[in-house]
Amino acid sequence: MASRTGLNVIKLLGLKASPNTNRVQIALNLKGIPYELSEEDLFNKSELLLASNPVYKRIPVLIHESNPISESLTIVEYIDEVWSTHHQSFILPVDPFDRSLARFWASYLDNVWLPLIKKFREDPPTEEEAKRGYLDKINEGFLLLEEAFVKCSKRKAFFGGDNIGYLDIALGPFWSWLPAVETLTETRLVDDTKTPNLCRWGPRFFSHEAVKDVLLGPDQLVDVVKMFQAKGWNKSTRPS
């Protein structure tokens, strides 16, 4: 979403191909908040990024009223709290139990399942037995997330119910990477017979007004990965 000019411009330091940046973009779009996306060169990080996130030195960083906020889901929660009355839409569930459940699964994504996907994408095992072990762990995550969707969505369209919410934002940008990961690793990851609800959820999420102009397509993501690899891919420069 285009930003308004002026002193109170909300700046987002990030990258279009970064799913963590995409999380923040979608949250801002949901709230109808204009912002300016300042794309970072991860091989030559800006002084603003390094000063704004001196601990991790990584994207995304939201700068609001001169205050930097780091880490994608922390930023999403900040947006939900600061603009709580915008569009009468809450990103986090209002019910305390549902809210704790959403945070639990978001933590599982960031600390357990997504690191498996990333490692498989960056350095897939060459031995068949090791590859199968990795895929078993990834598939276990798919099944757990399928169960989480059924429970959290309460038979509605999104994890957040009738509209996209915290878990949709946490998972959706990474879900959009899966076709690219399948192409890059020559491995099928998504099985719609095992995760039918998630496979129906994905297109609904991608076509949402707050999402559809944010995410890159699979071919574009493959090109991004190849570009990073050609420049010297490593953990500090990957578009995470």
Coordinates of C-alpha atoms in Angstrom, one line a residue:
M1 CA 0.0 0.0 0.0
A2 CA 1.4 3.4 -0.9
S3 CA 2.4 5.7 1.9
R4 CA 1.4 9.3 2.5
T5 CA 4.1 11.8 2.5
G6 CA 4.8 13.8 5.7
L7 CA 6.5 13.5 9.1
N8 CA 4.5 10.5 10.3
V9 CA 5.4 8.2 7.4
I10 CA 5.6 4.6 8.7
K11 CA 8.7 3.0 7.3
L12 CA 9.2 -0.7 6.9
L13 CA 12.8 -2.0 6.3
G14 CA 12.5 -5.3 4.5
L15 CA 12.5 -7.1 1.2
K16 CA 9.6 -8.1 -1.1
A17 CA 10.8 -11.7 -1.2
S18 CA 11.0 -12.0 2.6
P19 CA 8.1 -13.8 4.1
N20 CA 8.8 -12.2 7.4
T21 CA 8.5 -8.8 5.8
N22 CA 5.4 -10.0 4.1
R23 CA 3.9 -10.7 7.5
V24 CA 4.2 -7.1 8.4
Q25 CA 2.9 -5.8 5.1
I26 CA -0.2 -7.9 5.4
A27 CA -0.9 -6.8 8.9
L28 CA -0.5 -3.1 7.8
N29 CA -2.8 -3.7 4.8
L30 CA -5.4 -5.4 7.0
K31 CA -5.5 -2.3 9.2
G32 CA -5.5 0.0 6.2
I33 CA -2.3 1.7 7.4
P34 CA -0.2 3.4 4.6
Y35 CA 3.5 2.7 4.8
E36 CA 6.8 3.0 2.9
L37 CA 8.7 -0.2 2.1
S38 CA 12.4 0.5 2.1
E39 CA 14.0 -2.5 0.4
E40 CA 17.3 -3.6 2.0
D41 CA 20.4 -4.9 0.2
L42 CA 21.2 -7.8 2.5
F43 CA 24.7 -8.0 1.2
N44 CA 25.2 -4.3 2.1
K45 CA 22.9 -3.6 5.0
S46 CA 22.0 0.1 5.5
E47 CA 23.2 2.0 8.5
L48 CA 19.5 2.6 9.4
L49 CA 18.9 -1.2 9.6
L50 CA 22.0 -1.8 11.7
A51 CA 21.1 1.1 14.0
S52 CA 17.4 0.1 14.2
N53 CA 18.1 -3.6 15.0
P54 CA 21.6 -3.7 16.5
V55 CA 21.0 -7.1 18.2
Y56 CA 20.0 -9.3 15.2
K57 CA 20.9 -6.8 12.4
R58 CA 18.1 -8.3 10.2
I59 CA 14.8 -7.5 8.5
P60 CA 12.0 -6.6 9.0
V61 CA 12.1 -3.5 11.1
L62 CA 9.0 -1.2 11.4
I63 CA 9.8 2.4 12.2
H64 CA 6.9 4.2 13.8
E65 CA 7.2 7.7 15.3
S66 CA 11.0 7.3 15.1
N67 CA 10.8 4.1 17.2
P68 CA 12.1 0.9 15.6
I69 CA 10.3 -2.4 16.3
S70 CA 12.0 -5.7 15.3
E71 CA 10.9 -9.3 14.7
S72 CA 8.0 -10.0 12.4
L73 CA 5.4 -11.4 14.8
T74 CA 6.3 -8.8 17.5
I75 CA 5.7 -6.1 14.9
V76 CA 2.3 -7.8 13.9
E77 CA 1.2 -7.7 17.6
Y78 CA 2.4 -4.1 17.9
I79 CA 0.3 -3.1 14.8
D80 CA -2.7 -4.9 16.2
E81 CA -2.4 -3.0 19.5
V82 CA -1.6 0.4 18.2
W83 CA -4.2 0.5 15.5
S84 CA -6.8 -1.6 17.4
T85 CA -9.8 0.5 16.2
H86 CA -8.8 0.5 12.5
H87 CA -11.3 -1.3 10.3
Q88 CA -12.8 -2.8 13.5
S89 CA -10.5 -5.8 12.8
F90 CA -8.4 -7.6 15.4
I91 CA -5.5 -9.7 14.2
L92 CA -5.0 -11.6 17.4
P93 CA -8.1 -13.5 18.7
V94 CA -10.0 -11.6 21.4
D95 CA -10.7 -14.7 23.5
P96 CA -7.7 -15.3 25.8
F97 CA -7.6 -19.1 25.2
D98 CA -7.8 -18.6 21.4
R99 CA -5.1 -16.0 21.6
S100 CA -2.8 -18.2 23.6
L101 CA -3.4 -21.0 21.1
A102 CA -2.6 -18.8 18.1
R103 CA 0.7 -17.7 19.8
F104 CA 1.5 -21.3 20.6
W105 CA 1.2 -22.4 17.0
A106 CA 3.1 -19.3 15.8
S107 CA 5.9 -20.2 18.1
Y108 CA 5.9 -23.8 16.8
L109 CA 6.1 -22.4 13.2
D110 CA 9.1 -20.1 13.9
N111 CA 11.0 -22.4 16.2
V112 CA 10.3 -25.9 14.9
W113 CA 8.7 -26.3 11.5
L114 CA 9.9 -23.4 9.4
P115 CA 13.6 -24.0 10.3
L116 CA 13.1 -27.6 8.9
I117 CA 11.7 -26.2 5.7
K118 CA 14.5 -23.6 5.4
K119 CA 17.3 -26.1 6.1
F120 CA 15.8 -28.5 3.5
R121 CA 15.6 -25.7 1.0
E122 CA 19.1 -24.5 1.5
D123 CA 20.9 -27.8 2.0
P124 CA 18.8 -30.8 1.1
P125 CA 20.2 -34.2 2.1
T126 CA 21.7 -36.2 -0.7
E127 CA 21.4 -39.6 0.9
E128 CA 17.9 -41.1 0.5
E129 CA 17.7 -42.2 4.2
A130 CA 18.6 -38.8 5.5
K131 CA 16.2 -37.1 3.1
R132 CA 13.4 -39.4 4.1
G133 CA 14.0 -38.6 7.8
Y134 CA 13.8 -34.9 7.1
L135 CA 10.6 -35.3 5.0
D136 CA 9.0 -37.4 7.8
K137 CA 9.6 -34.5 10.2
I138 CA 8.3 -31.9 7.7
N139 CA 5.2 -34.1 7.0
E140 CA 4.5 -34.4 10.7
G141 CA 4.4 -30.6 10.8
F142 CA 1.9 -30.5 7.9
L143 CA -0.4 -32.9 9.8
L144 CA -0.1 -30.9 13.0
L145 CA -0.9 -27.6 11.2
E146 CA -3.9 -29.3 9.5
E147 CA -5.2 -30.2 12.9
A148 CA -4.5 -26.6 14.1
F149 CA -6.4 -25.1 11.2
V150 CA -9.5 -27.3 12.0
K151 CA -9.4 -26.3 15.6
C152 CA -8.6 -22.6 15.2
S153 CA -10.8 -21.8 12.2
K154 CA -13.9 -23.4 13.8
R155 CA -15.0 -24.6 10.4
K156 CA -14.6 -21.1 8.8
A157 CA -12.4 -19.9 6.0
F158 CA -9.3 -18.9 7.9
F159 CA -7.3 -19.6 11.0
G160 CA -8.7 -16.4 12.2
G161 CA -12.3 -17.4 11.4
D162 CA -14.2 -15.2 8.9
N163 CA -11.2 -13.1 8.2
I164 CA -7.4 -13.7 8.2
G165 CA -5.8 -13.4 11.6
Y166 CA -2.5 -13.9 13.5
L167 CA -1.9 -17.5 12.4
D168 CA -2.9 -16.8 8.8
I169 CA -0.3 -14.1 8.8
A170 CA 2.3 -16.2 10.5
L171 CA 2.0 -19.1 8.1
G172 CA 0.7 -17.7 4.8
P173 CA 3.8 -16.0 3.5
F174 CA 5.8 -19.1 4.1
W175 CA 3.1 -21.3 2.5
S176 CA 3.6 -19.2 -0.6
W177 CA 7.2 -20.4 -0.7
L178 CA 6.4 -24.1 -0.8
P179 CA 6.0 -24.4 -4.6
A180 CA 9.4 -22.7 -5.1
V181 CA 11.0 -25.0 -2.5
E182 CA 9.5 -28.0 -4.3
T183 CA 11.0 -26.8 -7.6
L184 CA 14.4 -26.1 -6.1
T185 CA 14.6 -29.4 -4.2
E186 CA 12.8 -31.5 -6.9
T187 CA 10.7 -32.8 -4.0
R188 CA 7.0 -32.9 -3.5
L189 CA 6.1 -31.5 -0.1
V190 CA 2.4 -30.6 -0.1
D191 CA -0.1 -33.5 -0.3
D192 CA -3.7 -32.3 -0.6
T193 CA -5.0 -35.8 0.4
K194 CA -3.3 -35.4 3.8
T195 CA -3.9 -31.7 4.3
P196 CA -7.1 -30.9 2.4
N197 CA -8.1 -28.0 4.6
L198 CA -4.8 -26.2 4.4
C199 CA -4.7 -26.7 0.6
R200 CA -8.1 -25.1 0.3
W201 CA -7.1 -22.3 2.7
G202 CA -4.0 -21.4 0.7
P203 CA -5.7 -19.9 -2.4
R204 CA -8.3 -18.1 -0.2
F205 CA -5.4 -16.5 1.7
F206 CA -3.5 -15.5 -1.4
S207 CA -6.5 -13.9 -3.0
H208 CA -7.4 -11.8 0.1
E209 CA -7.3 -8.0 -0.5
A210 CA -4.7 -7.5 2.1
V211 CA -2.4 -10.2 0.6
K212 CA -2.8 -10.5 -3.2
D213 CA -0.5 -7.6 -4.1
V214 CA 2.2 -8.5 -1.5
L215 CA 3.5 -12.0 -2.3
L216 CA 5.7 -12.9 -5.1
G217 CA 4.9 -15.9 -7.4
P218 CA 6.8 -19.2 -7.3
D219 CA 8.9 -18.5 -10.4
Q220 CA 10.0 -15.1 -9.0
L221 CA 10.9 -16.7 -5.7
V222 CA 13.0 -19.4 -7.5
D223 CA 14.8 -16.6 -9.3
V224 CA 15.4 -14.8 -6.0
V225 CA 17.0 -17.9 -4.5
K226 CA 19.2 -18.4 -7.5
M227 CA 20.3 -14.8 -7.3
F228 CA 21.2 -15.1 -3.6
Q229 CA 23.1 -18.3 -4.3
A230 CA 25.1 -16.7 -7.1
K231 CA 26.1 -13.8 -4.8
G232 CA 27.1 -16.1 -1.9
W233 CA 24.1 -17.3 0.0
N234 CA 24.4 -17.5 3.8
K235 CA 22.3 -17.2 6.9
S236 CA 23.0 -13.4 7.2
T237 CA 21.8 -12.6 3.7
R238 CA 19.0 -15.0 3.0
P239 CA 15.6 -13.4 2.4
S240 CA 14.0 -14.7 5.6

